[in-house]
CSV table of C-alpha atoms and ligand atoms in Angstrom, one decimal:
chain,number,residue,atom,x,y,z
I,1484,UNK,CA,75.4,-19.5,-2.7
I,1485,UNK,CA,76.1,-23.2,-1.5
I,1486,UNK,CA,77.1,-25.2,-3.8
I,1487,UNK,CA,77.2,-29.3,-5.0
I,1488,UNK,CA,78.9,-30.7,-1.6
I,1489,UNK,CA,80.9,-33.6,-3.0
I,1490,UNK,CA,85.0,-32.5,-3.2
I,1491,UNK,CA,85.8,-34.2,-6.1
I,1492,UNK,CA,90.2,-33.7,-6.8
I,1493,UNK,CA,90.5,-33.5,-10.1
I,1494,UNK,CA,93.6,-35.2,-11.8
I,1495,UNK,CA,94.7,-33.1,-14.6
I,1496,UNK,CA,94.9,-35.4,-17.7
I,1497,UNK,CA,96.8,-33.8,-21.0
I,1498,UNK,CA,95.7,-34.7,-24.3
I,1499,UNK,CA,96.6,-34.3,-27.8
I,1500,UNK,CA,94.0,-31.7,-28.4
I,1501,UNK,CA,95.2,-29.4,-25.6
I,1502,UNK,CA,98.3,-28.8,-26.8
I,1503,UNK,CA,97.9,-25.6,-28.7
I,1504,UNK,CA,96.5,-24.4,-25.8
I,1505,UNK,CA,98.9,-22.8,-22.7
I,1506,UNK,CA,99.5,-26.3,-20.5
I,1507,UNK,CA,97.8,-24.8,-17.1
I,1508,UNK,CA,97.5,-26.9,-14.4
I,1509,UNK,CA,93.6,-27.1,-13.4
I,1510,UNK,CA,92.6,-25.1,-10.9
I,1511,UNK,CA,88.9,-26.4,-9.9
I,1512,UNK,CA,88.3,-28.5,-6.7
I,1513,UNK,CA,84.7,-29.1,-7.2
I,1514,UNK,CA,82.4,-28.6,-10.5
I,1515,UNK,CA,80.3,-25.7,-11.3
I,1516,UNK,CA,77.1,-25.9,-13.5
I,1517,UNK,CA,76.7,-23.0,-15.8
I,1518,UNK,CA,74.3,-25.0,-18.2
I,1519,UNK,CA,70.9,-23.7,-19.1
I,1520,UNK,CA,69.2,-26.7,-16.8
I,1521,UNK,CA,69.8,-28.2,-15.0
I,1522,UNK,CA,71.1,-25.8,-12.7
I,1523,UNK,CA,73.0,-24.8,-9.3
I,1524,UNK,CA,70.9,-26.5,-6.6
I,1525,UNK,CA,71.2,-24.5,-3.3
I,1526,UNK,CA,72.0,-26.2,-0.2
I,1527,UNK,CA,68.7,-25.2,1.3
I,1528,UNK,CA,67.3,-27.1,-1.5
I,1529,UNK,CA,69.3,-29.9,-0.9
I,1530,UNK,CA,68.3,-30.2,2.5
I,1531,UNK,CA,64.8,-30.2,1.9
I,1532,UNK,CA,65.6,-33.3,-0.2
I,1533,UNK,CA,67.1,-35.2,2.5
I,1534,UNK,CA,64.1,-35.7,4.5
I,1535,UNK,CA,62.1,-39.1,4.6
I,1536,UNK,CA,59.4,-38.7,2.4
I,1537,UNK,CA,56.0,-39.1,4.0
I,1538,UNK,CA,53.6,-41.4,3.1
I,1539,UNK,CA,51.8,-39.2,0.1
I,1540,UNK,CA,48.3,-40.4,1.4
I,1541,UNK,CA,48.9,-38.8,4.6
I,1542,UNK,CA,47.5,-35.1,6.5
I,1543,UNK,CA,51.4,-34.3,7.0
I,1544,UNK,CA,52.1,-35.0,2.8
I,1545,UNK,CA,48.7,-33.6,1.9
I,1546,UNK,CA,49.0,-29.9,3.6
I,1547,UNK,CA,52.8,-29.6,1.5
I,1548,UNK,CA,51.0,-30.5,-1.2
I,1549,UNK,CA,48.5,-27.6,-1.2
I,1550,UNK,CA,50.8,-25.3,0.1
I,1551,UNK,CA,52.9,-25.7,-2.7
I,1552,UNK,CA,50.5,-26.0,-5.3
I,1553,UNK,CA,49.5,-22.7,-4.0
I,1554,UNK,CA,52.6,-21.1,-4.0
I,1555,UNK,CA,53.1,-22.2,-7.8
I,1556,UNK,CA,49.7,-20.0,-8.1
I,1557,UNK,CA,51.7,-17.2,-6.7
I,1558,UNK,CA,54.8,-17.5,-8.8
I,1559,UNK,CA,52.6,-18.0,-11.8
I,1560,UNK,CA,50.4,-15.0,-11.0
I,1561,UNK,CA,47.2,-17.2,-11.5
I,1562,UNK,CA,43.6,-17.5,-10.1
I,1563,UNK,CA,43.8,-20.8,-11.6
I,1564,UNK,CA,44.9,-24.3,-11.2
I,1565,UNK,CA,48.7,-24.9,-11.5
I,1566,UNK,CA,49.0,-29.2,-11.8
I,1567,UNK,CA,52.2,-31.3,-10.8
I,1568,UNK,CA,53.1,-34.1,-12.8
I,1569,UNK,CA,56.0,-36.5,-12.1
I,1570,UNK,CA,57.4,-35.8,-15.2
I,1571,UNK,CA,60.4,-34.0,-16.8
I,1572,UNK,CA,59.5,-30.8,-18.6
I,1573,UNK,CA,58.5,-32.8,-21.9
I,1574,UNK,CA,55.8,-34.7,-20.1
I,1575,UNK,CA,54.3,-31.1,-19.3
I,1576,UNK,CA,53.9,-30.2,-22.6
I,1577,UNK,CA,52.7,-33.7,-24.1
I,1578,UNK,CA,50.2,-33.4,-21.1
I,1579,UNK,CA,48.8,-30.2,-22.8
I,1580,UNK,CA,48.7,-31.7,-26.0
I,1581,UNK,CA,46.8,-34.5,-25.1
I,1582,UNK,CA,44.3,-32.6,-22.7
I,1583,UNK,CA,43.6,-29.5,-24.7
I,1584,UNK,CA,43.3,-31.2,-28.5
I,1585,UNK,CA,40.6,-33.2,-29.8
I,1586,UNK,CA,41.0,-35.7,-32.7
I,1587,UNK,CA,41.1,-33.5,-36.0
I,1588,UNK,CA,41.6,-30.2,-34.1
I,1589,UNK,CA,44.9,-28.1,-35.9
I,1590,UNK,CA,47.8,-27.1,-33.6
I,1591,UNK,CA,49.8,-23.9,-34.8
I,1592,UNK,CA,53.4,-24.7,-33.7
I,1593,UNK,CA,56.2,-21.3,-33.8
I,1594,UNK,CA,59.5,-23.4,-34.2
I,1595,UNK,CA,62.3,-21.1,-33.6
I,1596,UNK,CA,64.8,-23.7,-32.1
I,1597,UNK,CA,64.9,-27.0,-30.9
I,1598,UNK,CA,61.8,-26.5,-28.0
I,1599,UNK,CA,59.8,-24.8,-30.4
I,1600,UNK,CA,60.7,-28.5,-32.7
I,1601,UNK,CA,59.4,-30.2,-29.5
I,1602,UNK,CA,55.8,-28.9,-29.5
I,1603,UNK,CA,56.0,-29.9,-33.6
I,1604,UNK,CA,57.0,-33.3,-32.4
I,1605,UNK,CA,54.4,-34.2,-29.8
I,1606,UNK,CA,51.6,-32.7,-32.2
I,1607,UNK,CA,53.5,-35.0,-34.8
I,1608,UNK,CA,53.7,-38.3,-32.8
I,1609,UNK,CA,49.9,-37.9,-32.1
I,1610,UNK,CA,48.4,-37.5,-35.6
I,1611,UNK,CA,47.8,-33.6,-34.7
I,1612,UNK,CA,47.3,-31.8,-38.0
I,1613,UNK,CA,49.8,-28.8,-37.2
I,1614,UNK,CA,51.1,-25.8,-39.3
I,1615,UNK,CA,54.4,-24.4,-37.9
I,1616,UNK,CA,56.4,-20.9,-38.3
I,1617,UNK,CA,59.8,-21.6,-38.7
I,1618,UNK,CA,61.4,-18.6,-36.9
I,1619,UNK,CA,65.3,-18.3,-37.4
I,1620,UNK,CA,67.3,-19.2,-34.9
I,1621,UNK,CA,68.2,-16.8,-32.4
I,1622,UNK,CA,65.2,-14.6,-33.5
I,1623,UNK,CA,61.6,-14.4,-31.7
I,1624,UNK,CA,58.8,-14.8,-33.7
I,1625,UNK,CA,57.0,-11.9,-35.6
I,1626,UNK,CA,53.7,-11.3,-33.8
I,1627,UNK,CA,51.8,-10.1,-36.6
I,1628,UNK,CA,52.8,-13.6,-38.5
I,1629,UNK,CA,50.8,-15.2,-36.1
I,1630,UNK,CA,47.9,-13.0,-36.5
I,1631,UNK,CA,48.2,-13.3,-40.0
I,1632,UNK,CA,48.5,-17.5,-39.9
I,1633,UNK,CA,45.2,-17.9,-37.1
I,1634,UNK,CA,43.2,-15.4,-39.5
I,1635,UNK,CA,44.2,-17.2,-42.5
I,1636,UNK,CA,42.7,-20.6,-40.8
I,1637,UNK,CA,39.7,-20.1,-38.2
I,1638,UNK,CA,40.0,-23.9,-37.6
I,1639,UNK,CA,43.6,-23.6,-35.8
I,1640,UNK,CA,42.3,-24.3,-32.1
I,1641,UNK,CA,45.8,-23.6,-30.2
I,1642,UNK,CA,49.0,-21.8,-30.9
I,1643,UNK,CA,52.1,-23.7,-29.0
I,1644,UNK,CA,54.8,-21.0,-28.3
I,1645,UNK,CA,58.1,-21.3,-26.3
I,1646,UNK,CA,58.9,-17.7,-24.3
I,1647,UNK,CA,63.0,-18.4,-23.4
I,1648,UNK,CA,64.0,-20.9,-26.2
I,1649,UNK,CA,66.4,-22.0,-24.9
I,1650,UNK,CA,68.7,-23.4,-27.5
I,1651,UNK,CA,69.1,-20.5,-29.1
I,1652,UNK,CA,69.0,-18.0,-25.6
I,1653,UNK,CA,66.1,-15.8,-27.2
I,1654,UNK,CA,62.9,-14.4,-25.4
I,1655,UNK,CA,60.0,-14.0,-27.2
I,1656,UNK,CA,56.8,-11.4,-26.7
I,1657,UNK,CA,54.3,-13.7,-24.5
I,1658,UNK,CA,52.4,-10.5,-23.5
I,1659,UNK,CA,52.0,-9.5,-27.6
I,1660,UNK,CA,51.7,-13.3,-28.2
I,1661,UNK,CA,48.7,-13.3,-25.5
I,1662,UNK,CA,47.0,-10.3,-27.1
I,1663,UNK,CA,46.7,-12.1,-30.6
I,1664,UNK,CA,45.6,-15.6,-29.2
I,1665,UNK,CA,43.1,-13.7,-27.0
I,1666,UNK,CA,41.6,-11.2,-29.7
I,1667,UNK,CA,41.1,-14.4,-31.8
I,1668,UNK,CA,39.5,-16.5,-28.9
I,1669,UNK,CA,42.5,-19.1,-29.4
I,1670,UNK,CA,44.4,-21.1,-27.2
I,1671,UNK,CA,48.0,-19.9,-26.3
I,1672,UNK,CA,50.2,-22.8,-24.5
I,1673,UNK,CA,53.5,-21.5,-23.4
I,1674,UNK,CA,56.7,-23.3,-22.7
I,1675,UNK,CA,58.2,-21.2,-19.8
I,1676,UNK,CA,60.3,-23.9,-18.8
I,1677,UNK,CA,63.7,-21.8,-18.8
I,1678,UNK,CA,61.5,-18.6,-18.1
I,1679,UNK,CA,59.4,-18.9,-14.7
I,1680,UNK,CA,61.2,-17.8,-11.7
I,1681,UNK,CA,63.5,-15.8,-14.5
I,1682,UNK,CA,61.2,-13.4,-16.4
I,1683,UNK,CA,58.1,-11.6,-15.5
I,1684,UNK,CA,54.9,-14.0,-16.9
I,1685,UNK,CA,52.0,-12.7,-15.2
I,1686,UNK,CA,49.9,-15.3,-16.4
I,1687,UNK,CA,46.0,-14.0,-15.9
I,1688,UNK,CA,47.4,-9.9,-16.4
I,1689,UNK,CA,49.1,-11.0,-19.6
I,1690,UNK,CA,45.8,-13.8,-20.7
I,1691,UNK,CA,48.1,-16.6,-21.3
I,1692,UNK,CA,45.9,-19.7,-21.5
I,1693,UNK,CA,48.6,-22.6,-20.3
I,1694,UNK,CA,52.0,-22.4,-19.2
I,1695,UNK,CA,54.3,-25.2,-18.3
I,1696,UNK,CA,57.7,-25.7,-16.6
I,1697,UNK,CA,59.9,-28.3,-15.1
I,1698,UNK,CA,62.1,-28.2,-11.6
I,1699,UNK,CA,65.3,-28.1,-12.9
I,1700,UNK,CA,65.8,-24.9,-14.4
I,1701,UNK,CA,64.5,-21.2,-12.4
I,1702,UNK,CA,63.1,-23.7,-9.8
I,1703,UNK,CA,66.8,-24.3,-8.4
I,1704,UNK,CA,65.7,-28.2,-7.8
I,1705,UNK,CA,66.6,-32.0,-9.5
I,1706,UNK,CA,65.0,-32.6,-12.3
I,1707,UNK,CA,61.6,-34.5,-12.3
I,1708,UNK,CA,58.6,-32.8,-11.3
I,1709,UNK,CA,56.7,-30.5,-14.1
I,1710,UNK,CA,54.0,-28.6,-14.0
I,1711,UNK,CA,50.6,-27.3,-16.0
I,1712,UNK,CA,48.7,-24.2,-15.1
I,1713,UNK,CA,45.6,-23.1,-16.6
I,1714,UNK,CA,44.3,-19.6,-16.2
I,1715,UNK,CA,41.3,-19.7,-14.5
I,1716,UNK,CA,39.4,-19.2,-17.6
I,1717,UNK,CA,41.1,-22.1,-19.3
I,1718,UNK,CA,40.2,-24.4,-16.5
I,1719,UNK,CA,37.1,-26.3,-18.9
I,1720,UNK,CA,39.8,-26.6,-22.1
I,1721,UNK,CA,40.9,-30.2,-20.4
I,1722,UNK,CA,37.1,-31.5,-20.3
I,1723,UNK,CA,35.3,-33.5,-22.8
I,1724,UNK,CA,37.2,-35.6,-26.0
I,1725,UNK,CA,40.3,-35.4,-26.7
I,1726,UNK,CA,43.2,-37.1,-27.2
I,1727,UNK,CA,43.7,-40.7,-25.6
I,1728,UNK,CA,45.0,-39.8,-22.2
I,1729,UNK,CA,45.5,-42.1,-18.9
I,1730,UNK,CA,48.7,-40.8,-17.0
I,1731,UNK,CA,48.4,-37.4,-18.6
I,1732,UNK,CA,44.6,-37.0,-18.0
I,1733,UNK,CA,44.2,-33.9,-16.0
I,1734,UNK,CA,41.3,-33.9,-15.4
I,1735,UNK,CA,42.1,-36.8,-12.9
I,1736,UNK,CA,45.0,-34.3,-11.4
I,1737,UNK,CA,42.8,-31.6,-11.1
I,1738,UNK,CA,39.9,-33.2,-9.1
I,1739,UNK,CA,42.2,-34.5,-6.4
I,1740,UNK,CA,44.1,-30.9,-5.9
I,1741,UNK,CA,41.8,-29.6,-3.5
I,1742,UNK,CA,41.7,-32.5,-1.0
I,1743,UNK,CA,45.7,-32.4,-1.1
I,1744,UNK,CA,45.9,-35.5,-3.6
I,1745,UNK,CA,47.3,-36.5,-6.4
I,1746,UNK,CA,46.3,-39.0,-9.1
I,1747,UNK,CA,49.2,-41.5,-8.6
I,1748,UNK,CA,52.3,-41.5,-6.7
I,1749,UNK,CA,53.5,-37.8,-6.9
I,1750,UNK,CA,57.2,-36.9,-7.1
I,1751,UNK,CA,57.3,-36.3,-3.3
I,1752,UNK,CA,60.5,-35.7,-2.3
I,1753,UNK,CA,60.9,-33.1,-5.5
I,1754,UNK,CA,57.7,-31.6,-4.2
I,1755,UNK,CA,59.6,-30.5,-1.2
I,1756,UNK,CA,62.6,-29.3,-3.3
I,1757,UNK,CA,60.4,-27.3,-5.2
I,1758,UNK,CA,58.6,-26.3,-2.2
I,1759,UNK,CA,61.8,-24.7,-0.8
I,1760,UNK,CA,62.7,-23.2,-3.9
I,1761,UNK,CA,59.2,-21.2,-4.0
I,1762,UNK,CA,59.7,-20.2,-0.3
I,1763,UNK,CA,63.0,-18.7,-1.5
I,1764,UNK,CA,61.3,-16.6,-3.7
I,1765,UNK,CA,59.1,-15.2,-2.1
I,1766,UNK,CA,61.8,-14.3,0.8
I,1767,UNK,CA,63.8,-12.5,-2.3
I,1768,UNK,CA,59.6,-11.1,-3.5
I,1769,UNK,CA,59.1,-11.9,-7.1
I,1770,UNK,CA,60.1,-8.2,-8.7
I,1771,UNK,CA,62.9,-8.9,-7.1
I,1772,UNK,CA,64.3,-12.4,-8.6
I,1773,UNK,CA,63.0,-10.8,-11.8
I,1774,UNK,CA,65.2,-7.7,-11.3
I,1775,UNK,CA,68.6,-10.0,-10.6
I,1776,UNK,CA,68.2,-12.1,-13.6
I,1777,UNK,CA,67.9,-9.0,-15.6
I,1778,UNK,CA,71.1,-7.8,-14.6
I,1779,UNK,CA,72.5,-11.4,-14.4
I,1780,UNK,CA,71.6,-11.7,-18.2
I,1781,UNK,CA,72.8,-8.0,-18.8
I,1782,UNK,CA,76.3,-8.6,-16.9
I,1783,UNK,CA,76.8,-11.9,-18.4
I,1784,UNK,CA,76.5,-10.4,-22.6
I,1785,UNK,CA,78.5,-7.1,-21.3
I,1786,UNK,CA,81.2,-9.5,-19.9
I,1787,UNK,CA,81.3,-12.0,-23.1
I,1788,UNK,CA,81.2,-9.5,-25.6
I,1789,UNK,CA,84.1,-7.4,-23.8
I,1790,UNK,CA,85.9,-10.8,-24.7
I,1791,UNK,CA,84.9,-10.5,-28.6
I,1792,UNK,CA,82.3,-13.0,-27.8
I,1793,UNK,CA,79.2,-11.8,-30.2
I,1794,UNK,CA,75.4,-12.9,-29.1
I,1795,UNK,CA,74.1,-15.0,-31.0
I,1796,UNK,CA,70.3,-13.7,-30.2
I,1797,UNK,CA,68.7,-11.0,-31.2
I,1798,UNK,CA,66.2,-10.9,-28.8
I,1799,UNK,CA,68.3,-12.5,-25.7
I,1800,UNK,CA,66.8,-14.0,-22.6
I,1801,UNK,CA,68.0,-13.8,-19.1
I,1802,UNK,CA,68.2,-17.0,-18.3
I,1803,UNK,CA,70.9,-18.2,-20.6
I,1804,UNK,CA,73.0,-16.3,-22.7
I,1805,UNK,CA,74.6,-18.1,-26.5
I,1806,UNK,CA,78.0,-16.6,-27.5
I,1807,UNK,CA,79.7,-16.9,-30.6
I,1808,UNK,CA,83.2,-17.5,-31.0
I,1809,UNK,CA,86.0,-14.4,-31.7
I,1810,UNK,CA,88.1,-14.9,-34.8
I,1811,UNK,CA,90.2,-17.9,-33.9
I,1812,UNK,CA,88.9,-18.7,-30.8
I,1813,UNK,CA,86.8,-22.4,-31.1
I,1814,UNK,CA,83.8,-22.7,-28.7
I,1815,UNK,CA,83.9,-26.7,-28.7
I,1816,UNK,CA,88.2,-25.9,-27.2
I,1817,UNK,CA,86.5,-23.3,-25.1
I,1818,UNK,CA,83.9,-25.3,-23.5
I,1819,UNK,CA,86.4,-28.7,-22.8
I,1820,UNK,CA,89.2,-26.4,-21.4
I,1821,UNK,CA,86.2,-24.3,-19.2
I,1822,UNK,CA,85.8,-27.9,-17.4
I,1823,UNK,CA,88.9,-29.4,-17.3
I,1824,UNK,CA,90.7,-26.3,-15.9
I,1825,UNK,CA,88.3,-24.5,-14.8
I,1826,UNK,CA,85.8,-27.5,-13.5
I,1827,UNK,CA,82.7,-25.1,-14.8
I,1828,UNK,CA,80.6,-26.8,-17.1
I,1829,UNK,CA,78.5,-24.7,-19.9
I,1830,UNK,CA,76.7,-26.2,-22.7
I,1831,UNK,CA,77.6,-26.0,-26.6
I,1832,UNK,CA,75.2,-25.4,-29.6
I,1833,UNK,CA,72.4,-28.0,-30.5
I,1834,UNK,CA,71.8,-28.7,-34.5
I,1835,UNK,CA,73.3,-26.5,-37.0
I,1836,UNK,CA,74.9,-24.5,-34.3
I,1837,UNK,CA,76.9,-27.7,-32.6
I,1838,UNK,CA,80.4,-26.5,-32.5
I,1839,UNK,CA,79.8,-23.0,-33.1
I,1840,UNK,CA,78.7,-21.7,-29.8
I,1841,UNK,CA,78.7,-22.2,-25.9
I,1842,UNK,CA,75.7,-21.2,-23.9
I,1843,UNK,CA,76.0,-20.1,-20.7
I,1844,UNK,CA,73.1,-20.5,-17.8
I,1845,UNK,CA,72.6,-17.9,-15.4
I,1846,UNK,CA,68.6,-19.2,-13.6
I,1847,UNK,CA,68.3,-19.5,-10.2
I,1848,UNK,CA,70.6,-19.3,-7.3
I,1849,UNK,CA,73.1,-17.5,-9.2
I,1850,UNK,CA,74.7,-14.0,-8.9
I,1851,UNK,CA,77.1,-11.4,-9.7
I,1852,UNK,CA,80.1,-13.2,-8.0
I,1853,UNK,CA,79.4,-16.5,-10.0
I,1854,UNK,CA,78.8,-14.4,-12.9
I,1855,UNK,CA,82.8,-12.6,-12.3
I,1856,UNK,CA,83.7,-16.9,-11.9
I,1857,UNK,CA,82.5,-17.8,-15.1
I,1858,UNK,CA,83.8,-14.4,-17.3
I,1859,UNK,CA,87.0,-14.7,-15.7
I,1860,UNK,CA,87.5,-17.9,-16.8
I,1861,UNK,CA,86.3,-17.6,-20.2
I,1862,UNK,CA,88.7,-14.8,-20.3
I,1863,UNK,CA,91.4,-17.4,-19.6
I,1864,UNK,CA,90.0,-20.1,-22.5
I,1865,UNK,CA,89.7,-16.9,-24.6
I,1866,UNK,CA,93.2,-15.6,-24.2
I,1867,UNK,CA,94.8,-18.8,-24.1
I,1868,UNK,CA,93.5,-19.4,-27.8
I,1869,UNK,CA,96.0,-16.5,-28.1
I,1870,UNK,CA,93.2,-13.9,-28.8
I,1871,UNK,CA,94.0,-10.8,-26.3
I,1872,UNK,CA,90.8,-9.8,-24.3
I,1873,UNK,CA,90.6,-8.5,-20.8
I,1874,UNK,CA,88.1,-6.5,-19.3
I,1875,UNK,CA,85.2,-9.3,-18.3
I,1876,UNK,CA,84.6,-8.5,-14.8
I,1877,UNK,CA,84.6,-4.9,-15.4
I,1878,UNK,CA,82.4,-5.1,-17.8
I,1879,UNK,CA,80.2,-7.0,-16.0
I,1880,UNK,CA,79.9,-5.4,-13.5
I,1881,UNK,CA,79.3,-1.8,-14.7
I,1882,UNK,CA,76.4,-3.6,-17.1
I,1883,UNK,CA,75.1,-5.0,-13.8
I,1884,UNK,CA,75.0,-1.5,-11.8
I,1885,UNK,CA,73.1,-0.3,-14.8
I,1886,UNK,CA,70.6,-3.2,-15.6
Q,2980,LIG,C1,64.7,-27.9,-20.6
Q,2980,LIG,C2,63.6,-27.5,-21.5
Q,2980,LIG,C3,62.5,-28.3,-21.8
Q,2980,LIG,C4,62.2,-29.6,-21.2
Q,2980,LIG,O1,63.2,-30.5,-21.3
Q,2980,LIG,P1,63.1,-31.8,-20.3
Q,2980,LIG,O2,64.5,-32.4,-20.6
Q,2980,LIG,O3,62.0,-32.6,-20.7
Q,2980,LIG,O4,63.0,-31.3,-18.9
Q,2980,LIG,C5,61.5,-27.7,-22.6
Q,2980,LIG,N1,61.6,-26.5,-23.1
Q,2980,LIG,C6,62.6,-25.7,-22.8
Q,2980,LIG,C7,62.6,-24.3,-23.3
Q,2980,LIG,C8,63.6,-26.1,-22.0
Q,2980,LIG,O5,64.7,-25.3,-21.7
């Protein structure tokens, strides 16, 4: 994989902190993102980004544009309409809030980590009477709980779900999701924002209503560009009142997509990123990138938990994987010494979990080689806490023969 191509030499700086730790000498010329988005951009990517961007009202702009809205039908699995937004992956979901919800109409929110908090918040900021069910962290929410919540209250219009949260690393049922929502003729909006490109979401097969994503996660791009797609039988859910909307109206994004337009000035240079990152795929074939982030996600637990790393999900996704710390190991040590010896970045815990776990990405460009960089280097962070592991890259790699 081609990687970030600034050479940036490191100059190793001691501090207090590090000095329990074994002094050794960093060993990183150039940084490596492990984080669960934004991720590894691949050089192919990269050069797609270094074009001059055409004028967007222009035949050469306009023919990308359709080409890659229909390749985000493809990776989708839609019929329907997938919309880009110049956005981050937030804008995405407000978007869906404001186009599928009339004033008055009640939001079901599953809040299982801080994403799930994020649909909570946009129904919050927007007067949206909402109910939520408050999933534990690291667990995926009880399908029949949701039944149980819509039948309860035949006025609850949409449920707003996450399928990778990503905070907490867990995947949760969209297909069982999807066959609750459906059976009850209600909406089901997914945030597959750390799950498209990663985990199978075939979105008309499966009958979920909305998904949305953003480009810097299994897109492999920068971030900026986000995206709504409505299965084709959710196409007339954006149409008449709802929410005040300008910028986020749909309704003007969708009636320019088949002329190659957009509503306002589109993200155009990302739109070639992501345009790239779609051809990739299907070069790989979609089973395919599936298939290697299941045995990414499988190789990456086997490897951490050889260490004494324990998962912290119950249900974990393959696009990011949360460890918790062995006995006398600290993740926050483990994370600073993973970049400043190591030059690999990973992200720690968010809210209650802050200090108490590192979270390892694994979307996109990445495979079993970076996955033997990042496991042999936590095995280094791990044993120079003076806990005794070995056995990572083995472990890894058996689990990724097997996955
Ligand atoms: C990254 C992410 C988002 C969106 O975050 P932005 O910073 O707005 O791009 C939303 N949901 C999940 C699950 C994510 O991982």
């Amino acid at each position: 994989t081609a990687r970030t191509p600034t050479v940036r030499v490191p100059t190793l700086t001691r501090k207090e902190d590090d000095r329990p730790m074994t002094a050794t000498p960093r060993t990183s010329t150039r940084p490596r993102l492990f984080t669960p988005g934004p991720v590894e951009i691949p050089a192919r990517i990269l050069n797609a980004l270094a074009q001059i961007p055409p004028h967007h009202r222009t035949d050469v702009f306009r023919a990308v544009y359709k080409r890659v809205s229909e390749d985000l039908r493809w990776v989708h699995q839609t019929e329907g309409e997938v919309l880009m937004l110049a956005a981050s992956g937030s804008g995405a979901m407000e978007a869906c809030v404001v186009n599928l919800m009339a004033p008055g109409q009640k939001a079901l929110c599953i809040v299982g980590g801080k994403f799930g908090e994020r649909w909570a918040s946009i129904c919050k900021a927007y007067g949206v009477p909402y109910e939520s069910i408050d999933v534990a962290w690291g667990e995926a929410v009880s399908v029949d709980e949701v039944a149980k919540r819509l039948d309860a209250d035949p006025s609850i219009r949409a449920v707003f779900g996450t399928h990778s949260e990503t905070s907490t690393a867990t995947l949760h049922d969209a297909k069982a999701l999807a066959q609750v929502t459906r059976a009850r003729k209600r909406l089901l909006v997914l945030d597959a924002i750390t799950s498209l490109g990663v985990h199978a979401l075939p979105q008309d097969e499966w009958g979920v209503d909305v998904v949305v994503t953003g480009s810097q996660k299994g897109l492999m791009s920068p971030p900026g560009l986000a995206t709504v797609s409505l299965a084709p039988w959710a196409l007339a859910e954006i149409e008449g009142d709802r929410l005040p909307r300008f910028y986020w109206d749909l309704r003007k994004a969708r009636k320019n997509l088949p002329a190659g337009e957009s509503a306002y000035t589109p993200a155009v240079s990302l739109i070639f990123a992501v345009g790239e990152a779609l051809a990739m795929m299907k070069e790989e074939g979609l089973a395919e990138v599936h298939a290697r982030h299941r045995r990414l996600g499988a190789a990456v637990r086997a490897g951490g938990q050889a260490l004494g790393w324990t998962l912290f999900s119950k249900s974990p996704a393959d696009s990011v994987t949360a460890f918790e710390p062995p006995a006398g190991v600290d993740a926050s040590a483990t994370i600073k010494r993973l970049r400043e010896i190591h030059g690999i970045t990973v992200a720690g815990g968010q809210d209650h979990t802050k200090g108490k776990m590192l979270r390892i990405g694994h979307m996109g460009a990445y495979d079993l080689s970076d996955v033997y960089v990042v496991l042999a280097a936590l095995e280094e962070c791990t044993q120079a806490q003076g806990r005794p592991g070995s056995g990572a890259v083995d472990a890894a790699r058996r689990a990724w023969e097997l996955a």
